[in-house]
Short mmCIF file of C-alpha atoms and ligand atoms in Angstrom, two decimals:
data_model
loop_
_atom_site.label_atom_id
_atom_site.label_comp_id
_atom_site.label_asym_id
_atom_site.label_seq_id
_atom_site.Cartn_x
_atom_site.Cartn_y
_atom_site.Cartn_z
CA UNK A 1405 0.00 0.00 0.00
CA UNK A 1406 1.17 3.53 -0.67
CA UNK A 1407 1.71 5.48 2.48
CA UNK A 1408 -1.44 7.19 3.72
CA UNK A 1409 0.61 10.02 5.15
CA UNK A 1410 4.32 10.49 5.76
CA UNK A 1411 5.61 10.77 9.33
CA UNK A 1412 6.60 14.33 8.71
CA UNK A 1413 3.22 15.35 7.32
CA UNK A 1414 1.49 13.60 10.19
CA UNK A 1415 3.41 15.78 12.64
CA UNK A 1416 2.81 18.95 10.64
CA UNK A 1417 -0.85 18.13 10.55
CA UNK A 1418 -0.92 17.77 14.32
CA UNK A 1419 0.89 21.05 14.80
CA UNK A 1420 -1.39 22.87 12.36
CA UNK A 1421 -4.55 21.59 14.00
CA UNK A 1422 -3.32 22.40 17.50
CA UNK A 1423 -2.43 25.85 16.28
CA UNK A 1424 -6.05 26.40 15.32
CA UNK A 1425 -6.95 25.66 18.89
CA UNK A 1426 -4.30 27.84 20.47
CA UNK A 1427 -1.90 29.76 18.33
CA UNK A 1428 -0.01 31.29 21.25
CA UNK A 1429 0.92 28.00 22.86
CA UNK A 1430 1.85 26.23 19.67
CA UNK A 1431 4.00 29.01 18.24
CA UNK A 1432 5.90 28.97 21.55
CA UNK A 1433 6.25 25.19 21.16
CA UNK A 1434 7.53 25.50 17.59
CA UNK A 1435 10.12 28.05 18.61
CA UNK A 1436 11.17 25.92 21.55
CA UNK A 1437 11.52 22.96 19.20
CA UNK A 1438 13.83 25.03 17.02
CA UNK A 1439 16.06 25.75 20.01
CA UNK A 1440 16.07 22.11 21.07
CA UNK A 1441 16.99 20.99 17.57
CA UNK A 1442 20.05 23.22 17.40
CA UNK A 1443 21.05 22.48 20.97
CA UNK A 1444 21.04 18.75 20.27
CA UNK A 1445 22.75 19.22 16.94
CA UNK A 1446 25.48 21.26 18.56
CA UNK A 1447 26.23 18.38 20.85
CA UNK A 1448 26.87 16.10 17.90
CA UNK A 1449 25.85 12.90 19.67
CA UNK A 1450 22.41 12.04 18.36
CA UNK A 1451 21.51 10.99 14.84
CA UNK A 1452 19.17 13.19 12.82
CA UNK A 1453 16.21 10.82 13.28
CA UNK A 1454 16.74 10.75 17.04
CA UNK A 1455 16.87 14.53 17.18
CA UNK A 1456 13.70 14.64 15.07
CA UNK A 1457 11.95 12.51 17.64
CA UNK A 1458 12.84 14.90 20.46
CA UNK A 1459 11.92 17.87 18.32
CA UNK A 1460 8.45 16.46 17.89
CA UNK A 1461 8.19 15.70 21.59
CA UNK A 1462 9.18 19.31 22.25
CA UNK A 1463 6.39 20.56 20.02
CA UNK A 1464 4.02 18.66 22.28
CA UNK A 1465 5.62 19.78 25.53
CA UNK A 1466 2.75 22.05 26.58
CA UNK A 1467 -0.25 20.06 25.38
CA UNK A 1468 -1.28 19.52 28.98
CA UNK A 1469 -2.24 23.19 28.98
CA UNK A 1470 -5.09 22.44 26.61
CA UNK A 1471 -6.64 20.63 29.51
CA UNK A 1472 -5.60 22.71 32.50
CA UNK A 1473 -5.67 26.29 31.29
CA UNK A 1474 -8.24 28.62 29.98
CA UNK A 1475 -5.87 29.38 27.19
CA UNK A 1476 -7.81 32.41 26.08
CA UNK A 1477 -6.53 34.20 29.17
CA UNK A 1478 -3.09 35.14 30.38
CA UNK A 1479 0.08 35.17 28.36
CA UNK A 1480 1.42 31.71 29.10
CA UNK A 1481 1.56 32.60 32.78
CA UNK A 1482 0.93 28.95 33.67
CA UNK A 1483 4.46 28.29 32.45
CA UNK A 1484 6.07 30.51 35.02
CA UNK A 1485 3.80 30.55 38.05
CA UNK A 1486 2.14 27.17 38.32
CA UNK A 1487 3.75 24.88 35.81
CA UNK A 1488 3.12 21.48 37.40
CA UNK A 1489 -0.51 21.01 36.39
CA UNK A 1490 0.12 21.19 32.65
CA UNK A 1491 3.35 19.18 32.97
CA UNK A 1492 1.56 16.35 34.73
CA UNK A 1493 -1.34 16.29 32.31
CA UNK A 1494 1.00 16.51 29.31
CA UNK A 1495 2.92 13.56 30.68
CA UNK A 1496 -0.16 11.48 31.40
CA UNK A 1497 -1.74 12.13 28.03
CA UNK A 1498 1.39 11.14 26.19
CA UNK A 1499 1.87 8.13 28.43
CA UNK A 1500 -1.63 6.78 27.94
CA UNK A 1501 -2.72 8.13 24.59
CA UNK A 1502 0.30 8.36 22.33
CA UNK A 1503 3.03 6.18 20.87
CA UNK A 1504 5.57 7.98 23.09
CA UNK A 1505 4.78 6.26 26.36
CA UNK A 1506 8.42 5.54 27.10
CA UNK A 1507 9.50 9.15 26.62
CA UNK A 1508 6.52 10.85 28.18
CA UNK A 1509 8.28 11.37 31.51
CA UNK A 1510 10.59 13.87 29.89
CA UNK A 1511 7.65 16.26 29.93
CA UNK A 1512 6.79 15.54 33.52
CA UNK A 1513 10.14 16.85 34.64
CA UNK A 1514 10.82 19.72 32.29
CA UNK A 1515 9.83 22.33 34.89
CA UNK A 1516 11.77 20.69 37.71
CA UNK A 1517 15.01 22.30 38.90
CA UNK A 1518 18.18 20.56 37.80
CA UNK A 1519 19.43 20.23 41.36
CA UNK A 1520 16.31 18.20 42.22
CA UNK A 1521 16.23 16.37 38.89
CA UNK A 1522 19.82 15.23 39.37
CA UNK A 1523 18.73 13.10 42.28
CA UNK A 1524 15.76 11.50 40.52
CA UNK A 1525 16.20 8.03 39.10
CA UNK A 1526 15.28 8.73 35.49
CA UNK A 1527 17.60 8.14 32.57
CA UNK A 1528 16.24 10.89 30.31
CA UNK A 1529 16.49 13.74 32.82
CA UNK A 1530 19.04 15.49 30.68
CA UNK A 1531 16.44 15.83 27.94
CA UNK A 1532 13.93 17.24 30.44
CA UNK A 1533 16.42 19.90 31.33
CA UNK A 1534 17.17 20.65 27.67
CA UNK A 1535 13.48 21.21 26.95
CA UNK A 1536 12.94 23.08 30.21
CA UNK A 1537 15.81 25.43 29.47
CA UNK A 1538 14.89 25.94 25.81
CA UNK A 1539 11.29 26.71 26.65
CA UNK A 1540 12.28 29.23 29.29
CA UNK A 1541 14.74 30.92 26.96
CA UNK A 1542 12.02 31.17 24.34
CA UNK A 1543 9.50 32.61 26.79
CA UNK A 1544 11.84 35.34 27.98
CA UNK A 1545 13.10 36.00 24.52
CA UNK A 1546 9.53 36.37 23.39
CA UNK A 1547 8.49 38.62 26.26
CA UNK A 1548 11.61 40.76 26.54
CA UNK A 1549 12.93 40.66 22.97
CA UNK A 1550 16.42 42.02 22.50
CA UNK A 1551 16.60 43.00 26.18
CA UNK A 1552 17.01 39.31 26.94
CA UNK A 1553 20.08 37.17 26.58
CA UNK A 1554 20.16 33.54 27.68
CA UNK A 1555 23.28 34.31 29.66
CA UNK A 1556 21.00 36.28 31.99
CA UNK A 1557 20.04 32.85 33.33
CA UNK A 1558 23.65 31.95 34.22
CA UNK A 1559 22.99 32.70 37.87
CA UNK A 1560 20.68 29.65 37.79
CA UNK A 1561 23.35 27.35 36.40
CA UNK A 1562 23.70 24.28 38.57
CA UNK A 1563 20.43 25.19 40.31
CA UNK A 1564 17.67 25.30 37.71
CA UNK A 1565 19.70 24.36 34.66
CA UNK A 1566 22.67 22.09 34.11
CA UNK A 1567 25.97 23.41 32.80
CA UNK A 1568 25.51 21.13 29.78
CA UNK A 1569 22.48 23.03 28.51
CA UNK A 1570 24.39 26.31 28.58
CA UNK A 1571 27.24 24.70 26.66
CA UNK A 1572 24.80 23.46 24.07
CA UNK A 1573 23.11 26.84 23.80
CA UNK A 1574 26.49 28.56 23.39
CA UNK A 1575 27.19 26.52 20.27
CA UNK A 1576 23.60 26.78 19.01
CA UNK A 1577 23.86 30.57 19.29
CA UNK A 1578 27.33 30.95 17.82
CA UNK A 1579 27.59 28.24 15.21
CA UNK A 1580 23.93 27.98 14.15
CA UNK A 1581 22.85 31.54 14.95
CA UNK A 1582 19.65 30.16 16.35
CA UNK A 1583 18.56 33.46 17.89
CA UNK A 1584 18.34 35.03 14.45
CA UNK A 1585 15.73 32.42 13.60
CA UNK A 1586 13.82 32.49 16.84
CA UNK A 1587 10.60 34.05 15.63
CA UNK A 1588 7.19 32.72 14.68
CA UNK A 1589 7.61 32.73 10.89
CA UNK A 1590 11.10 31.30 10.79
CA UNK A 1591 10.36 28.59 13.33
CA UNK A 1592 7.30 27.57 11.34
CA UNK A 1593 9.18 27.50 8.05
CA UNK A 1594 12.05 25.50 9.51
CA UNK A 1595 9.96 23.03 11.44
CA UNK A 1596 9.39 20.51 8.59
CA UNK A 1597 13.16 20.33 8.02
CA UNK A 1598 13.81 19.60 11.66
CA UNK A 1599 11.58 16.55 11.61
CA UNK A 1600 12.63 15.18 8.26
CA UNK A 1601 14.23 12.18 9.91
CA UNK A 1602 11.06 10.93 11.61
CA UNK A 1603 10.06 7.35 10.94
CA UNK A 1604 6.78 6.25 12.43
CA UNK A 1605 5.10 2.98 11.60
CA UNK A 1606 1.53 2.89 10.29
CA UNK A 1607 0.35 1.86 13.70
CA UNK A 1608 2.16 4.73 15.39
CA UNK A 1609 0.65 7.17 12.91
CA UNK A 1610 -2.75 5.80 13.75
CA UNK A 1611 -2.07 6.36 17.44
CA UNK A 1612 -0.86 9.87 16.67
CA UNK A 1613 -4.10 10.64 14.89
CA UNK A 1614 -6.01 9.38 17.92
CA UNK A 1615 -3.82 11.41 20.24
CA UNK A 1616 -4.62 14.50 18.22
CA UNK A 1617 -8.29 13.78 18.56
CA UNK A 1618 -8.01 13.33 22.32
CA UNK A 1619 -6.07 16.56 22.71
CA UNK A 1620 -8.47 18.67 20.70
CA UNK A 1621 -11.41 17.20 22.57
CA UNK A 1622 -9.99 17.78 26.07
CA UNK A 1623 -12.63 20.34 26.78
CA UNK A 1624 -15.41 18.83 24.73
CA UNK A 1625 -15.93 15.22 25.58
CA UNK A 1626 -19.05 14.96 23.49
CA UNK A 1627 -17.13 15.95 20.39
CA UNK A 1628 -14.76 13.09 21.12
CA UNK A 1629 -17.65 10.66 21.52
CA UNK A 1630 -19.23 11.87 18.32
CA UNK A 1631 -16.05 11.47 16.30
CA UNK A 1632 -15.35 8.04 17.77
CA UNK A 1633 -18.92 7.04 16.96
CA UNK A 1634 -18.46 8.16 13.35
CA UNK A 1635 -15.27 6.08 13.12
CA UNK A 1636 -17.07 3.01 14.41
CA UNK A 1637 -20.14 3.46 12.24
CA UNK A 1638 -18.01 3.95 9.13
CA UNK A 1639 -15.90 0.89 9.84
CA UNK A 1640 -18.80 -1.33 10.79
CA UNK A 1641 -20.73 -0.49 7.63
CA UNK A 1642 -17.61 -1.03 5.53
CA UNK A 1643 -17.19 -4.50 6.98
CA UNK A 1644 -20.51 -5.58 5.49
CA UNK A 1645 -19.95 -4.13 2.04
CA UNK A 1646 -18.10 -6.16 -0.55
CA UNK A 1647 -14.94 -4.86 -2.16
CA UNK A 1648 -13.73 -2.78 0.75
CA UNK A 1649 -10.22 -4.03 1.38
CA UNK A 1650 -7.81 -3.48 4.25
CA UNK A 1651 -6.19 -0.43 2.69
CA UNK A 1652 -9.55 1.20 2.19
CA UNK A 1653 -10.51 0.37 5.74
CA UNK A 1654 -7.51 2.21 7.00
CA UNK A 1655 -8.21 5.18 4.73
CA UNK A 1656 -11.71 5.30 6.11
CA UNK A 1657 -10.30 5.23 9.61
CA UNK A 1658 -8.01 8.23 9.04
CA UNK A 1659 -10.67 10.12 7.13
CA UNK A 1660 -13.17 9.61 9.93
CA UNK A 1661 -10.75 10.59 12.70
CA UNK A 1662 -9.77 13.77 10.88
CA UNK A 1663 -13.01 14.85 9.20
CA UNK A 1664 -14.07 17.44 11.78
CA UNK A 1665 -10.74 18.78 13.06
CA UNK A 1666 -11.64 22.09 11.44
CA UNK A 1667 -14.43 22.67 13.96
CA UNK A 1668 -12.13 24.91 16.02
CA UNK A 1669 -12.45 27.61 13.49
CA UNK A 1670 -16.19 27.77 14.23
CA UNK A 1671 -17.25 29.98 17.18
CA UNK A 1672 -18.59 27.75 19.97
CA UNK A 1673 -22.08 29.29 19.97
CA UNK A 1674 -22.47 28.53 16.28
CA UNK A 1675 -20.92 25.08 16.57
CA UNK A 1676 -23.42 24.26 19.32
CA UNK A 1677 -26.53 25.90 17.86
CA UNK A 1678 -29.54 23.66 17.29
CA UNK A 1679 -30.48 25.72 14.29
CA UNK A 1680 -28.54 28.15 12.20
CA UNK A 1681 -30.78 31.05 11.37
CA UNK A 1682 -28.99 33.37 8.99
CA UNK A 1683 -26.64 33.15 6.04
CA UNK A 1684 -23.73 34.46 8.06
CA UNK A 1685 -24.00 31.72 10.68
CA UNK A 1686 -24.36 29.03 8.07
CA UNK A 1687 -21.26 30.29 6.34
CA UNK A 1688 -19.33 30.33 9.61
CA UNK A 1689 -20.38 26.76 10.40
CA UNK A 1690 -19.50 25.48 6.97
CA UNK A 1691 -16.05 26.98 7.17
CA UNK A 1692 -14.87 23.97 9.16
CA UNK A 1693 -14.77 22.00 5.92
CA UNK A 1694 -12.58 24.60 4.20
CA UNK A 1695 -10.21 24.45 7.13
CA UNK A 1696 -9.90 20.67 6.88
CA UNK A 1697 -9.41 21.10 3.15
CA UNK A 1698 -6.52 23.49 3.78
CA UNK A 1699 -4.90 21.29 6.35
CA UNK A 1700 -5.11 18.04 4.41
CA UNK A 1701 -4.72 19.09 0.80
CA UNK A 1702 -1.69 17.49 -0.88
CA UNK A 1703 -0.47 16.19 2.44
CA UNK A 1704 -2.41 12.99 2.81
CA UNK A 1705 -3.61 10.21 0.53
CA UNK A 1706 -6.15 11.72 -1.93
CA UNK A 1707 -8.87 9.25 -0.93
CA UNK A 1708 -8.49 10.13 2.75
CA UNK A 1709 -8.64 13.77 1.77
CA UNK A 1710 -11.87 13.18 -0.17
CA UNK A 1711 -13.44 11.26 2.71
CA UNK A 1712 -12.74 14.15 5.06
CA UNK A 1713 -13.70 17.11 2.89
CA UNK A 1714 -16.83 15.56 1.39
CA UNK A 1715 -18.51 14.46 4.59
CA UNK A 1716 -21.27 17.07 4.24
CA UNK A 1717 -21.94 16.40 0.57
CA UNK A 1718 -25.18 14.61 -0.31
CA UNK A 1719 -25.78 12.36 -3.29
CA UNK A 1720 -28.63 14.52 -4.62
CA UNK A 1721 -26.23 17.47 -4.86
CA UNK A 1722 -27.70 19.47 -1.97
CA UNK A 1723 -24.65 19.12 0.29
CA UNK A 1724 -21.70 21.43 0.76
CA UNK A 1725 -19.15 22.79 0.08
CA UNK A 1726 -19.29 21.78 -3.56
CA UNK A 1727 -22.70 20.29 -4.14
CA UNK A 1728 -21.18 17.10 -5.57
CA UNK A 1729 -23.55 14.46 -6.91
CA UNK A 1730 -23.64 10.71 -6.53
CA UNK A 1731 -21.64 9.97 -9.67
CA UNK A 1732 -18.80 12.25 -8.59
CA UNK A 1733 -18.12 10.55 -5.30
CA UNK A 1734 -16.57 7.26 -4.27
CA UNK A 1735 -18.01 4.65 -1.94
CA UNK A 1736 -15.76 5.59 0.99
CA UNK A 1737 -16.92 9.19 0.88
CA UNK A 1738 -20.54 8.09 0.86
CA UNK A 1739 -19.93 5.81 3.84
CA UNK A 1740 -18.46 8.77 5.72
CA UNK A 1741 -21.50 10.91 4.92
CA UNK A 1742 -23.77 8.32 6.51
CA UNK A 1743 -21.43 7.78 9.46
CA UNK A 1744 -21.10 11.48 10.20
CA UNK A 1745 -24.83 12.12 10.04
CA UNK A 1746 -25.74 9.05 12.10
CA UNK A 1747 -23.10 9.86 14.74
CA UNK A 1748 -24.42 13.39 15.08
CA UNK A 1749 -27.98 12.16 15.49
CA UNK A 1750 -26.97 9.48 17.96
CA UNK A 1751 -24.57 11.44 20.17
CA UNK A 1752 -25.93 14.93 19.69
CA UNK A 1753 -24.16 18.22 19.25
CA UNK A 1754 -24.25 21.33 21.40
CA UNK A 1755 -27.89 22.08 22.18
CA UNK A 1756 -29.04 19.06 20.21
CA UNK A 1757 -29.57 15.98 22.35
CA UNK A 1758 -28.62 12.52 21.22
CA UNK A 1759 -31.43 10.14 20.19
CA UNK A 1760 -32.04 6.45 20.70
CA UNK A 1761 -30.56 4.28 17.95
CA UNK A 1762 -33.98 3.27 16.63
CA UNK A 1763 -34.88 6.92 16.07
CA UNK A 1764 -31.56 7.49 14.36
CA UNK A 1765 -32.28 4.59 12.04
CA UNK A 1766 -35.69 5.92 11.04
CA UNK A 1767 -34.35 9.42 10.41
CA UNK A 1768 -31.56 7.97 8.28
CA UNK A 1769 -34.03 5.83 6.32
CA UNK A 1770 -36.22 8.84 5.74
CA UNK A 1771 -33.31 10.96 4.52
CA UNK A 1772 -32.20 8.09 2.32
CA UNK A 1773 -35.67 8.00 0.78
CA UNK A 1774 -35.21 11.67 0.02
CA UNK A 1775 -32.10 10.71 -1.94
CA UNK A 1776 -29.61 12.19 0.52
CA UNK A 1777 -27.60 9.05 1.11
CA UNK A 1778 -26.52 5.95 -0.76
CA UNK A 1779 -29.23 3.35 -0.28
CA UNK A 1780 -27.10 0.25 0.26
CA UNK A 1781 -24.96 2.00 2.89
CA UNK A 1782 -27.95 3.14 4.92
CA UNK A 1783 -29.49 -0.31 4.70
CA UNK A 1784 -26.31 -1.90 6.08
CA UNK A 1785 -26.28 0.68 8.84
CA UNK A 1786 -29.92 0.01 9.70
CA UNK A 1787 -29.49 -3.77 9.72
CA UNK A 1788 -26.51 -3.61 12.06
CA UNK A 1789 -27.62 -0.68 14.16
CA UNK A 1790 -27.86 -2.49 17.48
CA UNK A 1791 -24.41 -4.07 17.08
CA UNK A 1792 -23.05 -0.67 16.18
CA UNK A 1793 -24.66 0.90 19.23
CA UNK A 1794 -23.01 -1.72 21.43
CA UNK A 1795 -19.60 -1.14 19.88
CA UNK A 1796 -19.94 2.60 20.36
CA UNK A 1797 -20.85 2.05 23.99
CA UNK A 1798 -17.84 -0.12 24.71
CA UNK A 1799 -15.48 2.33 23.00
CA UNK A 1800 -16.95 5.21 24.94
CA UNK A 1801 -16.63 3.19 28.15
CA UNK A 1802 -12.96 2.55 27.60
CA UNK A 1803 -12.42 6.20 26.76
CA UNK A 1804 -14.10 7.23 30.02
CA UNK A 1805 -11.93 4.65 31.82
CA UNK A 1806 -8.79 6.17 30.30
CA UNK A 1807 -9.87 9.65 31.37
CA UNK A 1808 -10.60 8.42 34.88
CA UNK A 1809 -7.21 6.74 35.14
CA UNK A 1810 -5.51 9.89 33.97
CA UNK A 1811 -7.38 12.05 36.49
CA UNK A 1812 -6.58 9.67 39.31
CA UNK A 1813 -2.89 9.53 38.46
CA UNK A 1814 -2.94 13.30 38.13
CA UNK A 1815 -4.07 13.66 41.74
CA UNK A 1816 -1.43 11.19 42.91
CA UNK A 1817 1.44 12.93 41.15
CA UNK A 1818 0.17 16.37 42.09
CA UNK A 1819 0.57 15.40 45.72
CA UNK A 1820 4.25 14.64 45.19
CA UNK A 1821 5.47 17.19 42.66
CA UNK A 1822 4.86 20.73 43.87
CA UNK A 1823 5.06 23.97 41.96
CA UNK A 1824 8.28 25.90 42.51
CA UNK A 1825 8.11 28.25 45.50
CA UNK A 1826 9.44 31.14 43.49
CA UNK A 1827 9.53 31.48 39.71
CA UNK A 1828 12.79 32.67 38.16
FE1 FE2 B 1451 5.55 24.13 30.11
FE1 FE2 B 1452 6.45 25.69 27.34
FE1 FE2 B 1453 -18.60 18.35 9.82
#
């Protein structure tokens, strides 16, 4: 099978989607990743693909903040005043919901002072300190601009930061002139080059896509349930149709996971509205498809792209954004249209409550009779509806379990790792 998406594009996709959710945090993360790349390069020990791996981890170093902070407020103040909450959540999310379980602890410790870290039995503590130092340098550089020089932090050498990280930064600054590049545009342009060496397996990419979904749904559990339901419905229907092979199954999976990542661009009130009353609101709601289009175009397998961007099309040509008709769409796209609609009816959205599966089935049959959906697909859905409902339930149960586990471990760690008494 041709690759559905390259490792590098998978990571760019994640970064671009997270940026829609919070530009401020992610641009800080991209700049920090740039610093980490050149610091590690200056050391000359790691191979390019190993550096790439840490660069990507660095980009994710603040994802815990999506859970713990009201990111619309305060200029990254959580980083300086009370950093433990987002560190712990970032660690737990990566540990439980990503392919980086073994490296997740690096994030747990990146705000811990070097003199404490030194005594902790953890073999990647050096990397924690590298990221911790880089992210602090970026923050101050960003806030203070040219009034800041990383050497201002020398008084913390041996206390907050190891000597090694200063040595690395010295070379990164001199040899690679990293501070000339430390701005939003440059960091964004350079980022793809820094992760060129990444090599994730198909399974890891799948887990990355799931991780992305979990992160963007931190504050909207129902959106997560709805997307997971659409994944299950699409895959279950596909199982019963002939001629859908393994490759197509996996395309359907990625398409379903990613189809609504553009919803961040829609104001919450409009995303949640039971009814959209005027043209302007309708336009704003529909924009989420254009956003997905932008993010996926030419970066992912064309069939996956089509599955994602055509999920609101209808076979009679009344859908959006393009008003495509039956003959212009493939089977996978039509499966996604049914799955997305059925998942929305079943789980609900915003002010709209979910409905019992039997009601969902009759609405779907009715819409099918009005030539909105492919007949065979809706029939397969209807015939297997109770199985599908069970599968959705068990997936949702295990998701709630994972969240519970994470919250429990959060409380346990929080009791041990305290915020620093005084920020630097
Ligand atoms: Fe942080
Ligand atoms: Fe940070
Ligand atoms: Fe949608």
